Amino acid sequence: MQSESARLAQELEDEYRRCTPASAALAEQAQRALPGGDTRNSTYMRPYPLYIDRGEGAYLVDVDGNRVLDAVNNWTSLIHGHAHPAVVEAINAQAARGTAYAAANPHAHRLAEAIKDRVPSVDLLRFTNSGTEATMLALRAARAVTGRPLIVKMRGAYHGSHDTFEVADGVAAPGIIPGTADYVREVQFNNPEDLSRVMEREGSQVAAVIVEGVMGAAGMLPPEEGYLQHIRRETERHGALMVMDEVISLRVAPGGAQELFGVSPDLTTMGKIIGGGLPVGAVGGRAEVMRRYSPLEPGFLHHSGTFNANPLTMVAGIATLEELDADATGYINRLGERLAAGVRTLAAEQQVPLQVTGTGSLQNVHFAATQPRTAGEAAQADGELLRLLQLRLLLDGVFMARRGMFALSTVTTEAEVDGIIAALRSAIRWLRPAIAERLPVAAAG
Ligand SMILES: Cc1ncc(COP(=O)(O)O)c(C=O)c1O
């Protein structure tokens, strides 16, 4: 006999196929040139990815003409939604003047100053084209200034798609040479003793401890009180650098999670919102460390990139930050808290094991009996139920990330957030048989 979750999955996938024939056709054709029909595993979904025609403010319109409220915002990067007029105007004006030159441009300095004004721990910074490159450069600098090889990261953290960080539980990801893992130590997030133990044992060889401001890909897990300060103390005690990866978390306060949680790292990696919707990354921090990237320094570090700080990205980033004052940040954070409160209420009403974690405008739902605190705990939550929830919401007009994430933008209204809560309420009711089947003890408790 078919299980309840298989039955509901079938129902959802049939409905998805009925509503998205143009996406289905494109997905099939795209397989001929793109492995999996796309170039980004994070946008893949079963039975096939959704193909988007355009973004309009808080909404996406797919190639079949379906219009959905976008709560993913290109994985948190579109803080003002799609095609914000000020950003479009800045991009258009710059595009007419050329998109990239093999020479410096004044916009990079303007964006750098705008970031420095917000993030006091950043004296100097370098731009890249992605957050992945930013974390790579941060490691290079940390190793160069300390002369040490080891990197400590949180178990289950995501810092981009490069070999050093594609290590889990001491094992390199498939296809990556195993030796990579020899230079990485993983500790449990929100567990100060675990970090202290590793630092006690190997601290003299540790170049950097890297931590996300809010653990994003692991499920929007905020640091517990005092945890970041503990990392700060341990890194100082052992002469290692503290790197805060704020690629996602920079949006939680004007100065990022480091402002919100009151900690000053040596280096900060950034991306997403600072590019105004175009590809971007940056690494910044203490002058003594960042100066190593200056060609004026003896033994300087190599850092190139054909499109680094291209003027198109820089003007889009400047326009975005100009529109993002403390009020705008406060507004989206309140939207996120409204969403989280709504989720807690509906979970209590319906007595389902649905948790919500996050900070401000970044929230994540989990099918679990208790609130996850670490990536390991979040990974134990039910992924299939989340997949069904994503499809149900999508068919009801709300685009949530597959892993249960919501990132709200300044063009989202309170009424739209209430609409998300209403869609969640009816989706959870609809999913009840699958929830009861897959999480029976939790549902009963
Ligand atoms: C915390 C964190 N660091 C780094 C990255 C990599 O950034 P990008 O996708 O721009 O390479 C991501 C991407 O989501 C991220 O969440």
Short mmCIF file of C-alpha atoms and ligand atoms in Angstrom, two decimals:
data_model
loop_
_atom_site.label_atom_id
_atom_site.label_comp_id
_atom_site.label_asym_id
_atom_site.label_seq_id
_atom_site.Cartn_x
_atom_site.Cartn_y
_atom_site.Cartn_z
CA MET A 1 0.00 0.00 0.00
CA GLN A 2 1.24 3.52 -0.81
CA SER A 3 2.25 5.59 2.18
CA GLU A 4 0.46 8.84 2.95
CA SER A 5 3.53 10.89 2.13
CA ALA A 6 4.01 9.07 -1.19
CA ARG A 7 0.34 9.63 -2.02
CA LEU A 8 0.54 13.35 -1.23
CA ALA A 9 3.85 13.65 -3.10
CA GLN A 10 2.24 12.10 -6.15
CA GLU A 11 -0.72 14.43 -5.91
CA LEU A 12 1.56 17.45 -5.61
CA GLU A 13 3.84 16.42 -8.43
CA ASP A 14 0.86 15.80 -10.73
CA GLU A 15 -0.52 19.23 -9.93
CA TYR A 16 2.94 20.79 -10.44
CA ARG A 17 3.20 19.12 -13.85
CA ARG A 18 -0.25 20.42 -14.81
CA CYS A 19 0.64 23.99 -13.81
CA THR A 20 4.15 24.16 -15.27
CA PRO A 21 4.29 22.52 -18.72
CA ALA A 22 6.63 25.17 -20.12
CA SER A 23 9.09 24.58 -17.25
CA ALA A 24 8.87 20.84 -17.92
CA ALA A 25 9.70 21.32 -21.60
CA LEU A 26 12.62 23.65 -20.83
CA ALA A 27 13.95 21.29 -18.18
CA GLU A 28 13.99 18.46 -20.64
CA GLN A 29 15.69 20.47 -23.37
CA ALA A 30 18.23 21.99 -20.98
CA GLN A 31 19.49 18.53 -19.96
CA ARG A 32 21.18 18.38 -23.35
CA ALA A 33 23.61 21.14 -22.43
CA LEU A 34 23.44 21.50 -18.65
CA PRO A 35 23.91 18.62 -16.21
CA GLY A 36 20.59 18.35 -14.37
CA GLY A 37 19.13 21.05 -16.62
CA ASP A 38 20.66 23.94 -14.67
CA THR A 39 24.03 25.15 -13.41
CA ARG A 40 23.30 25.37 -9.72
CA ASN A 41 22.35 22.42 -7.54
CA SER A 42 20.63 24.71 -5.06
CA THR A 43 17.86 25.57 -7.54
CA TYR A 44 17.11 21.97 -8.50
CA MET A 45 13.81 20.54 -7.31
CA ARG A 46 11.89 17.38 -8.05
CA PRO A 47 10.30 16.51 -10.42
CA TYR A 48 12.08 19.30 -12.39
CA PRO A 49 13.20 22.85 -11.71
CA LEU A 50 10.94 25.84 -12.07
CA TYR A 51 12.00 28.18 -14.89
CA ILE A 52 11.48 31.87 -14.25
CA ASP A 53 10.58 34.44 -16.84
CA ARG A 54 10.91 37.55 -14.68
CA GLY A 55 10.99 39.05 -11.21
CA GLU A 56 8.76 42.00 -10.32
CA GLY A 57 9.20 43.50 -6.86
CA ALA A 58 8.22 40.87 -4.34
CA TYR A 59 7.00 38.45 -7.04
CA LEU A 60 8.36 35.94 -9.53
CA VAL A 61 6.58 35.04 -12.74
CA ASP A 62 7.48 31.66 -14.21
CA VAL A 63 7.60 30.76 -17.90
CA ASP A 64 4.01 29.46 -17.68
CA GLY A 65 2.81 32.81 -16.34
CA ASN A 66 2.31 31.65 -12.72
CA ARG A 67 2.93 34.50 -10.29
CA VAL A 68 4.30 33.65 -6.85
CA LEU A 69 5.38 35.69 -3.84
CA ASP A 70 9.17 35.30 -3.67
CA ALA A 71 10.31 34.52 -0.13
CA VAL A 72 13.71 33.22 -1.25
CA ASN A 73 14.98 36.38 -2.96
CA ASN A 74 17.80 34.59 -4.69
CA TRP A 75 18.94 32.93 -1.51
CA THR A 76 18.75 36.11 0.60
CA SER A 77 20.60 38.39 -1.84
CA LEU A 78 17.73 40.55 -3.13
CA ILE A 79 17.05 42.71 -0.11
CA HIS A 80 14.85 45.09 -2.13
CA GLY A 81 13.17 42.38 -4.18
CA HIS A 82 13.38 42.22 -7.97
CA ALA A 83 14.14 45.09 -10.31
CA HIS A 84 14.02 47.83 -7.69
CA PRO A 85 13.74 51.11 -9.65
CA ALA A 86 16.81 52.75 -8.05
CA VAL A 87 18.94 49.67 -8.73
CA VAL A 88 17.67 49.30 -12.31
CA GLU A 89 18.37 52.96 -12.98
CA ALA A 90 21.93 52.67 -11.64
CA ILE A 91 22.60 49.53 -13.70
CA ASN A 92 21.16 51.03 -16.89
CA ALA A 93 23.15 54.22 -16.53
CA GLN A 94 26.36 52.28 -15.98
CA ALA A 95 25.70 49.69 -18.71
CA ALA A 96 25.62 52.50 -21.24
CA ARG A 97 29.13 53.49 -20.09
CA GLY A 98 30.61 50.00 -20.29
CA THR A 99 30.41 47.01 -18.00
CA ALA A 100 34.03 46.29 -17.09
CA TYR A 101 37.46 47.76 -17.71
CA ALA A 102 40.97 46.42 -17.12
CA ALA A 103 41.59 49.41 -14.91
CA ALA A 104 40.26 50.78 -11.64
CA ASN A 105 36.89 52.53 -11.39
CA PRO A 106 35.71 55.04 -8.79
CA HIS A 107 32.56 53.11 -7.85
CA ALA A 108 34.53 50.35 -6.08
CA HIS A 109 35.89 52.87 -3.63
CA ARG A 110 32.42 54.32 -3.02
CA LEU A 111 30.95 50.91 -2.26
CA ALA A 112 33.94 50.04 -0.06
CA GLU A 113 33.41 53.22 1.97
CA ALA A 114 29.68 52.49 2.29
CA ILE A 115 30.51 49.06 3.72
CA LYS A 116 33.22 50.42 6.03
CA ASP A 117 30.75 52.97 7.40
CA ARG A 118 28.45 50.13 8.41
CA VAL A 119 30.94 47.55 9.61
CA PRO A 120 33.51 49.05 11.98
CA SER A 121 35.74 45.94 12.05
CA VAL A 122 36.47 46.48 8.34
CA ASP A 123 39.42 48.83 7.72
CA LEU A 124 40.20 47.63 4.21
CA LEU A 125 38.41 45.30 1.83
CA ARG A 126 38.70 43.54 -1.49
CA PHE A 127 35.84 42.67 -3.84
CA THR A 128 35.32 39.33 -5.52
CA ASN A 129 32.57 37.90 -7.72
CA SER A 130 31.08 35.53 -5.16
CA GLY A 131 30.96 34.68 -1.50
CA THR A 132 32.85 31.51 -2.34
CA GLU A 133 35.84 33.49 -3.55
CA ALA A 134 35.59 35.77 -0.52
CA THR A 135 35.94 32.90 1.94
CA MET A 136 38.81 31.45 -0.13
CA LEU A 137 40.64 34.76 0.09
CA ALA A 138 39.97 35.06 3.80
CA LEU A 139 41.64 31.69 4.35
CA ARG A 140 44.58 32.63 2.19
CA ALA A 141 45.13 35.81 4.20
CA ALA A 142 44.71 34.01 7.53
CA ARG A 143 47.25 31.37 6.57
CA ALA A 144 49.67 33.96 5.22
CA VAL A 145 49.64 36.18 8.30
CA THR A 146 49.75 33.36 10.84
CA GLY A 147 51.99 30.97 8.89
CA ARG A 148 49.68 28.17 10.05
CA PRO A 149 47.79 25.58 8.00
CA LEU A 150 44.64 24.61 9.92
CA ILE A 151 41.14 26.01 9.56
CA VAL A 152 38.41 25.41 12.15
CA LYS A 153 34.85 25.51 10.89
CA MET A 154 31.47 24.68 12.33
CA ARG A 155 30.17 21.23 11.47
CA GLY A 156 27.58 21.57 8.72
CA ALA A 157 28.41 25.20 7.92
CA TYR A 158 28.36 26.36 4.32
CA HIS A 159 31.01 28.81 3.20
CA GLY A 160 30.75 28.33 -0.55
CA SER A 161 31.61 25.78 -3.12
CA HIS A 162 35.35 25.18 -2.77
CA ASP A 163 37.42 22.29 -1.62
CA THR A 164 38.51 23.42 1.84
CA PHE A 165 34.94 23.87 2.95
CA GLU A 166 33.42 20.89 1.21
CA VAL A 167 34.44 18.71 4.12
CA ALA A 168 31.95 17.07 6.44
CA ASP A 169 32.73 15.01 9.51
CA GLY A 170 36.39 14.93 8.57
CA VAL A 171 35.70 13.58 5.10
CA ALA A 172 36.08 15.51 1.85
CA ALA A 173 32.96 15.64 -0.33
CA PRO A 174 32.77 13.14 -3.21
CA GLY A 175 35.20 14.06 -5.96
CA ILE A 176 37.44 16.19 -3.75
CA ILE A 177 40.87 14.81 -2.92
CA PRO A 178 40.81 13.40 0.62
CA GLY A 179 43.97 15.32 1.68
CA THR A 180 41.91 18.52 1.80
CA ALA A 181 40.19 17.31 4.93
CA ASP A 182 43.56 17.08 6.73
CA TYR A 183 43.61 20.86 7.07
CA VAL A 184 40.09 21.28 8.38
CA ARG A 185 38.82 20.75 11.91
CA GLU A 186 35.09 20.80 12.58
CA VAL A 187 33.46 21.78 15.83
CA GLN A 188 29.87 21.75 16.99
CA PHE A 189 28.19 25.15 16.62
CA ASN A 190 26.93 26.62 19.91
CA ASN A 191 29.15 24.24 21.86
CA PRO A 192 31.94 26.30 23.48
CA GLU A 193 33.64 23.27 25.06
CA ASP A 194 34.07 21.58 21.71
CA LEU A 195 35.96 24.57 20.30
CA SER A 196 38.06 24.90 23.46
CA ARG A 197 39.04 21.24 23.21
CA VAL A 198 40.21 21.56 19.61
CA MET A 199 42.06 24.79 20.33
CA GLU A 200 43.73 23.29 23.39
CA ARG A 201 44.97 20.40 21.29
CA GLU A 202 45.91 22.14 18.04
CA GLY A 203 45.47 25.89 18.55
CA SER A 204 49.12 26.64 17.76
CA GLN A 205 48.52 25.33 14.22
CA VAL A 206 45.18 27.03 13.65
CA ALA A 207 45.19 29.95 11.19
CA ALA A 208 41.50 30.80 11.55
CA VAL A 209 38.20 29.89 13.07
CA ILE A 210 35.41 30.71 10.66
CA VAL A 211 31.81 31.07 11.73
CA GLU A 212 28.66 32.33 10.03
CA GLY A 213 26.83 35.22 11.70
CA VAL A 214 23.71 33.07 11.53
CA MET A 215 24.19 29.54 10.22
CA GLY A 216 22.30 29.90 6.94
CA ALA A 217 22.40 26.76 4.84
CA ALA A 218 22.21 24.65 7.98
CA GLY A 219 18.76 26.13 8.69
CA MET A 220 19.10 29.73 9.95
CA LEU A 221 20.52 28.86 13.34
CA PRO A 222 21.52 31.88 15.41
CA PRO A 223 24.49 31.82 17.76
CA GLU A 224 23.53 31.43 21.39
CA GLU A 225 24.38 34.16 23.84
CA GLY A 226 28.12 34.44 24.38
CA TYR A 227 29.12 31.85 21.76
CA LEU A 228 30.69 34.32 19.32
CA GLN A 229 32.48 36.02 22.22
CA HIS A 230 33.86 32.61 23.19
CA ILE A 231 35.27 32.17 19.67
CA ARG A 232 36.76 35.66 19.91
CA ARG A 233 38.50 34.81 23.19
CA GLU A 234 39.78 31.43 22.01
CA THR A 235 41.17 32.82 18.76
CA GLU A 236 42.92 35.64 20.61
CA ARG A 237 44.35 33.26 23.18
CA HIS A 238 45.82 31.00 20.51
CA GLY A 239 46.92 33.68 18.02
CA ALA A 240 44.44 32.58 15.33
CA LEU A 241 42.17 34.86 13.34
CA MET A 242 38.42 34.99 13.80
CA VAL A 243 36.65 35.11 10.45
CA MET A 244 32.95 35.92 10.41
CA ASP A 245 31.19 34.79 7.30
CA GLU A 246 28.45 37.36 6.86
CA VAL A 247 27.59 36.48 3.27
CA ILE A 248 24.04 35.82 4.45
CA SER A 249 23.90 37.48 7.86
CA LEU A 250 25.05 41.00 6.91
CA ARG A 251 21.39 41.93 6.42
CA VAL A 252 20.34 41.32 10.05
CA ALA A 253 21.61 44.76 11.17
CA PRO A 254 23.30 47.66 9.36
CA GLY A 255 26.64 46.32 10.64
CA GLY A 256 25.67 42.67 10.23
CA ALA A 257 25.45 39.93 12.85
CA GLN A 258 28.67 41.21 14.41
CA GLU A 259 26.83 44.41 15.34
CA LEU A 260 23.73 42.56 16.52
CA PHE A 261 25.65 40.08 18.68
CA GLY A 262 28.43 42.48 19.71
CA VAL A 263 31.65 40.89 18.47
CA SER A 264 34.54 42.20 16.39
CA PRO A 265 36.17 39.62 14.10
CA ASP A 266 39.54 40.01 12.37
CA LEU A 267 38.09 39.33 8.95
CA THR A 268 34.57 39.42 7.54
CA THR A 269 33.37 37.82 4.36
CA MET A 270 30.39 39.32 2.57
CA GLY A 271 28.36 38.87 -0.59
CA LYS A 272 24.71 38.70 -1.65
CA ILE A 273 23.09 42.05 -0.69
CA ILE A 274 26.19 44.20 -1.29
CA GLY A 275 25.98 43.52 -5.03
CA GLY A 276 22.43 44.73 -5.46
CA GLY A 277 21.41 41.51 -7.18
CA LEU A 278 24.55 41.12 -9.33
CA PRO A 279 27.38 38.65 -8.64
CA VAL A 280 29.55 39.81 -5.77
CA GLY A 281 31.65 38.96 -2.77
CA ALA A 282 34.04 40.81 -0.49
CA VAL A 283 36.52 40.13 2.24
CA GLY A 284 37.42 42.87 4.65
CA GLY A 285 38.95 43.36 8.03
CA ARG A 286 41.88 44.60 10.06
CA ALA A 287 44.34 46.69 8.10
CA GLU A 288 47.40 44.60 9.14
CA VAL A 289 45.81 41.51 7.62
CA MET A 290 44.12 43.02 4.57
CA ARG A 291 47.20 45.04 3.66
CA ARG A 292 48.80 41.77 2.60
CA TYR A 293 46.73 42.06 -0.58
CA SER A 294 48.36 45.36 -1.55
CA PRO A 295 50.92 45.09 -4.37
CA LEU A 296 52.84 47.77 -2.44
CA GLU A 297 53.64 45.25 0.31
CA PRO A 298 56.63 42.91 0.20
CA GLY A 299 55.46 39.31 -0.28
CA PHE A 300 51.94 40.40 -1.13
CA LEU A 301 49.21 37.86 -1.79
CA HIS A 302 47.93 37.21 -5.24
CA HIS A 303 44.37 38.28 -5.91
CA SER A 304 42.97 38.82 -9.37
CA GLY A 305 39.64 38.33 -11.08
CA THR A 306 38.54 39.64 -14.47
CA PHE A 307 35.24 40.91 -13.12
CA ASN A 308 36.27 41.92 -9.59
CA ALA A 309 34.63 45.20 -8.60
CA ASN A 310 33.17 45.62 -12.07
CA PRO A 311 31.34 48.95 -12.21
CA LEU A 312 27.97 47.37 -12.93
CA THR A 313 27.98 45.39 -9.69
CA MET A 314 29.45 48.31 -7.76
CA VAL A 315 26.74 50.80 -8.77
CA ALA A 316 24.01 48.24 -8.08
CA GLY A 317 25.51 47.64 -4.63
CA ILE A 318 25.75 51.37 -3.88
CA ALA A 319 22.13 51.95 -4.92
CA THR A 320 21.05 49.03 -2.77
CA LEU A 321 22.87 50.16 0.36
CA GLU A 322 21.63 53.74 -0.11
CA GLU A 323 18.07 52.39 0.10
CA LEU A 324 18.90 50.22 3.09
CA ASP A 325 18.93 52.44 6.15
CA ALA A 326 18.36 51.33 9.74
CA ASP A 327 14.59 51.82 9.35
CA ALA A 328 14.45 49.52 6.32
CA THR A 329 16.47 46.88 8.18
CA GLY A 330 14.19 47.22 11.21
CA TYR A 331 11.15 46.86 8.96
CA ILE A 332 12.23 43.58 7.35
CA ASN A 333 13.36 42.22 10.70
CA ARG A 334 9.89 42.88 12.08
CA LEU A 335 8.40 41.12 9.05
CA GLY A 336 10.56 38.09 9.83
CA GLU A 337 9.51 38.11 13.48
CA ARG A 338 5.86 38.38 12.42
CA LEU A 339 6.33 35.34 10.21
CA ALA A 340 8.07 33.38 12.99
CA ALA A 341 5.29 34.26 15.48
CA GLY A 342 2.69 33.14 12.93
CA VAL A 343 4.45 29.80 12.45
CA ARG A 344 4.64 29.20 16.20
CA THR A 345 0.95 29.96 16.57
CA LEU A 346 -0.17 27.67 13.78
CA ALA A 347 2.11 24.86 14.98
CA ALA A 348 0.55 25.13 18.46
CA GLU A 349 -3.00 25.34 17.06
CA GLN A 350 -2.57 22.29 14.89
CA GLN A 351 -0.29 20.49 17.37
CA VAL A 352 2.27 19.65 14.72
CA PRO A 353 6.04 19.31 15.25
CA LEU A 354 6.94 22.41 13.26
CA GLN A 355 9.77 24.60 14.53
CA VAL A 356 11.04 27.95 13.35
CA THR A 357 14.56 29.33 13.80
CA GLY A 358 16.20 32.50 12.57
CA THR A 359 17.08 36.11 13.15
CA GLY A 360 15.05 39.05 11.88
CA SER A 361 14.29 38.83 8.16
CA LEU A 362 15.88 35.37 7.91
CA GLN A 363 13.70 32.50 9.11
CA ASN A 364 13.62 28.74 8.57
CA VAL A 365 10.98 26.14 9.36
CA HIS A 366 11.87 22.59 10.42
CA PHE A 367 9.73 19.49 10.89
CA ALA A 368 11.14 18.42 14.24
CA ALA A 369 9.91 17.84 17.78
CA THR A 370 12.35 20.33 19.27
CA GLN A 371 14.05 23.48 18.12
CA PRO A 372 17.39 22.66 16.43
CA ARG A 373 20.49 24.41 17.81
CA THR A 374 23.17 22.84 15.62
CA ALA A 375 23.50 21.75 11.99
CA GLY A 376 23.39 18.12 13.11
CA GLU A 377 20.09 18.64 14.90
CA ALA A 378 18.65 20.56 11.95
CA ALA A 379 19.75 17.81 9.56
CA GLN A 380 17.70 15.31 11.55
CA ALA A 381 14.50 17.22 10.83
CA ASP A 382 12.31 15.65 8.15
CA GLY A 383 13.51 16.72 4.67
CA GLU A 384 10.77 14.99 2.69
CA LEU A 385 8.06 16.87 4.57
CA LEU A 386 9.88 20.11 3.76
CA ARG A 387 9.98 19.16 0.10
CA LEU A 388 6.23 18.53 0.14
CA LEU A 389 5.67 21.80 1.97
CA GLN A 390 7.73 23.66 -0.62
CA LEU A 391 5.67 22.23 -3.48
CA ARG A 392 2.34 22.82 -1.70
CA LEU A 393 3.25 26.46 -0.99
CA LEU A 394 4.51 27.01 -4.51
CA LEU A 395 1.24 25.75 -5.96
CA ASP A 396 -0.55 28.09 -3.54
CA GLY A 397 1.50 31.08 -4.67
CA VAL A 398 4.39 31.25 -2.17
CA PHE A 399 7.97 30.49 -3.16
CA MET A 400 9.82 29.10 -0.10
CA ALA A 401 13.32 27.62 -0.36
CA ARG A 402 13.50 23.84 -0.45
CA ARG A 403 15.21 23.76 2.90
CA GLY A 404 12.40 25.72 4.54
CA MET A 405 14.02 29.12 4.37
CA PHE A 406 12.33 32.51 4.09
CA ALA A 407 14.31 35.71 3.40
CA LEU A 408 12.06 38.76 3.30
CA SER A 409 12.71 41.91 1.33
CA THR A 410 11.87 45.58 1.88
CA VAL A 411 9.17 45.46 -0.83
CA THR A 412 7.23 42.76 1.02
CA THR A 413 4.21 44.04 2.95
CA GLU A 414 2.81 42.92 6.30
CA ALA A 415 -0.29 41.74 4.44
CA GLU A 416 1.90 39.55 2.23
CA VAL A 417 3.57 38.05 5.29
CA ASP A 418 0.13 37.32 6.70
CA GLY A 419 -0.61 35.68 3.34
CA ILE A 420 2.46 33.45 3.78
CA ILE A 421 1.25 32.48 7.25
CA ALA A 422 -2.22 31.67 5.88
CA ALA A 423 -0.69 29.58 3.09
CA LEU A 424 1.46 27.75 5.66
CA ARG A 425 -1.57 27.13 7.87
CA SER A 426 -3.54 25.48 5.08
CA ALA A 427 -0.48 23.60 3.72
CA ILE A 428 0.26 22.13 7.15
CA ARG A 429 -3.37 21.08 7.53
CA TRP A 430 -3.19 19.43 4.11
CA LEU A 431 0.07 17.69 5.05
CA ARG A 432 -1.22 16.35 8.38
CA PRO A 433 -1.54 12.72 7.27
CA ALA A 434 2.08 12.73 6.03
CA ILE A 435 3.28 14.49 9.21
CA ALA A 436 1.48 11.99 11.42
CA GLU A 437 2.97 9.13 9.42
CA ARG A 438 6.55 10.41 9.32
CA LEU A 439 6.78 11.99 12.79
CA PRO A 440 4.19 10.03 14.75
CA VAL A 441 5.66 10.45 18.26
CA ALA A 442 6.30 14.12 17.83
CA ALA A 443 2.86 14.73 16.33
CA ALA A 444 1.17 12.90 19.21
CA GLY A 445 3.30 14.72 21.82
C1 LIG B 1 27.51 31.80 4.61
C2 LIG B 1 27.85 31.68 3.14
N1 LIG B 1 29.12 31.84 2.76
C3 LIG B 1 29.47 31.78 1.47
C4 LIG B 1 28.54 31.52 0.50
C5 LIG B 1 28.94 31.43 -0.93
O1 LIG B 1 28.51 32.55 -1.63
P1 LIG B 1 28.30 32.46 -3.21
O2 LIG B 1 27.13 31.60 -3.46
O3 LIG B 1 28.12 33.90 -3.62
O4 LIG B 1 29.57 31.88 -3.75
C6 LIG B 1 27.20 31.33 0.85
C7 LIG B 1 26.18 31.06 -0.17
O5 LIG B 1 25.02 30.88 0.07
C8 LIG B 1 26.85 31.39 2.21
O6 LIG B 1 25.59 31.17 2.61
#
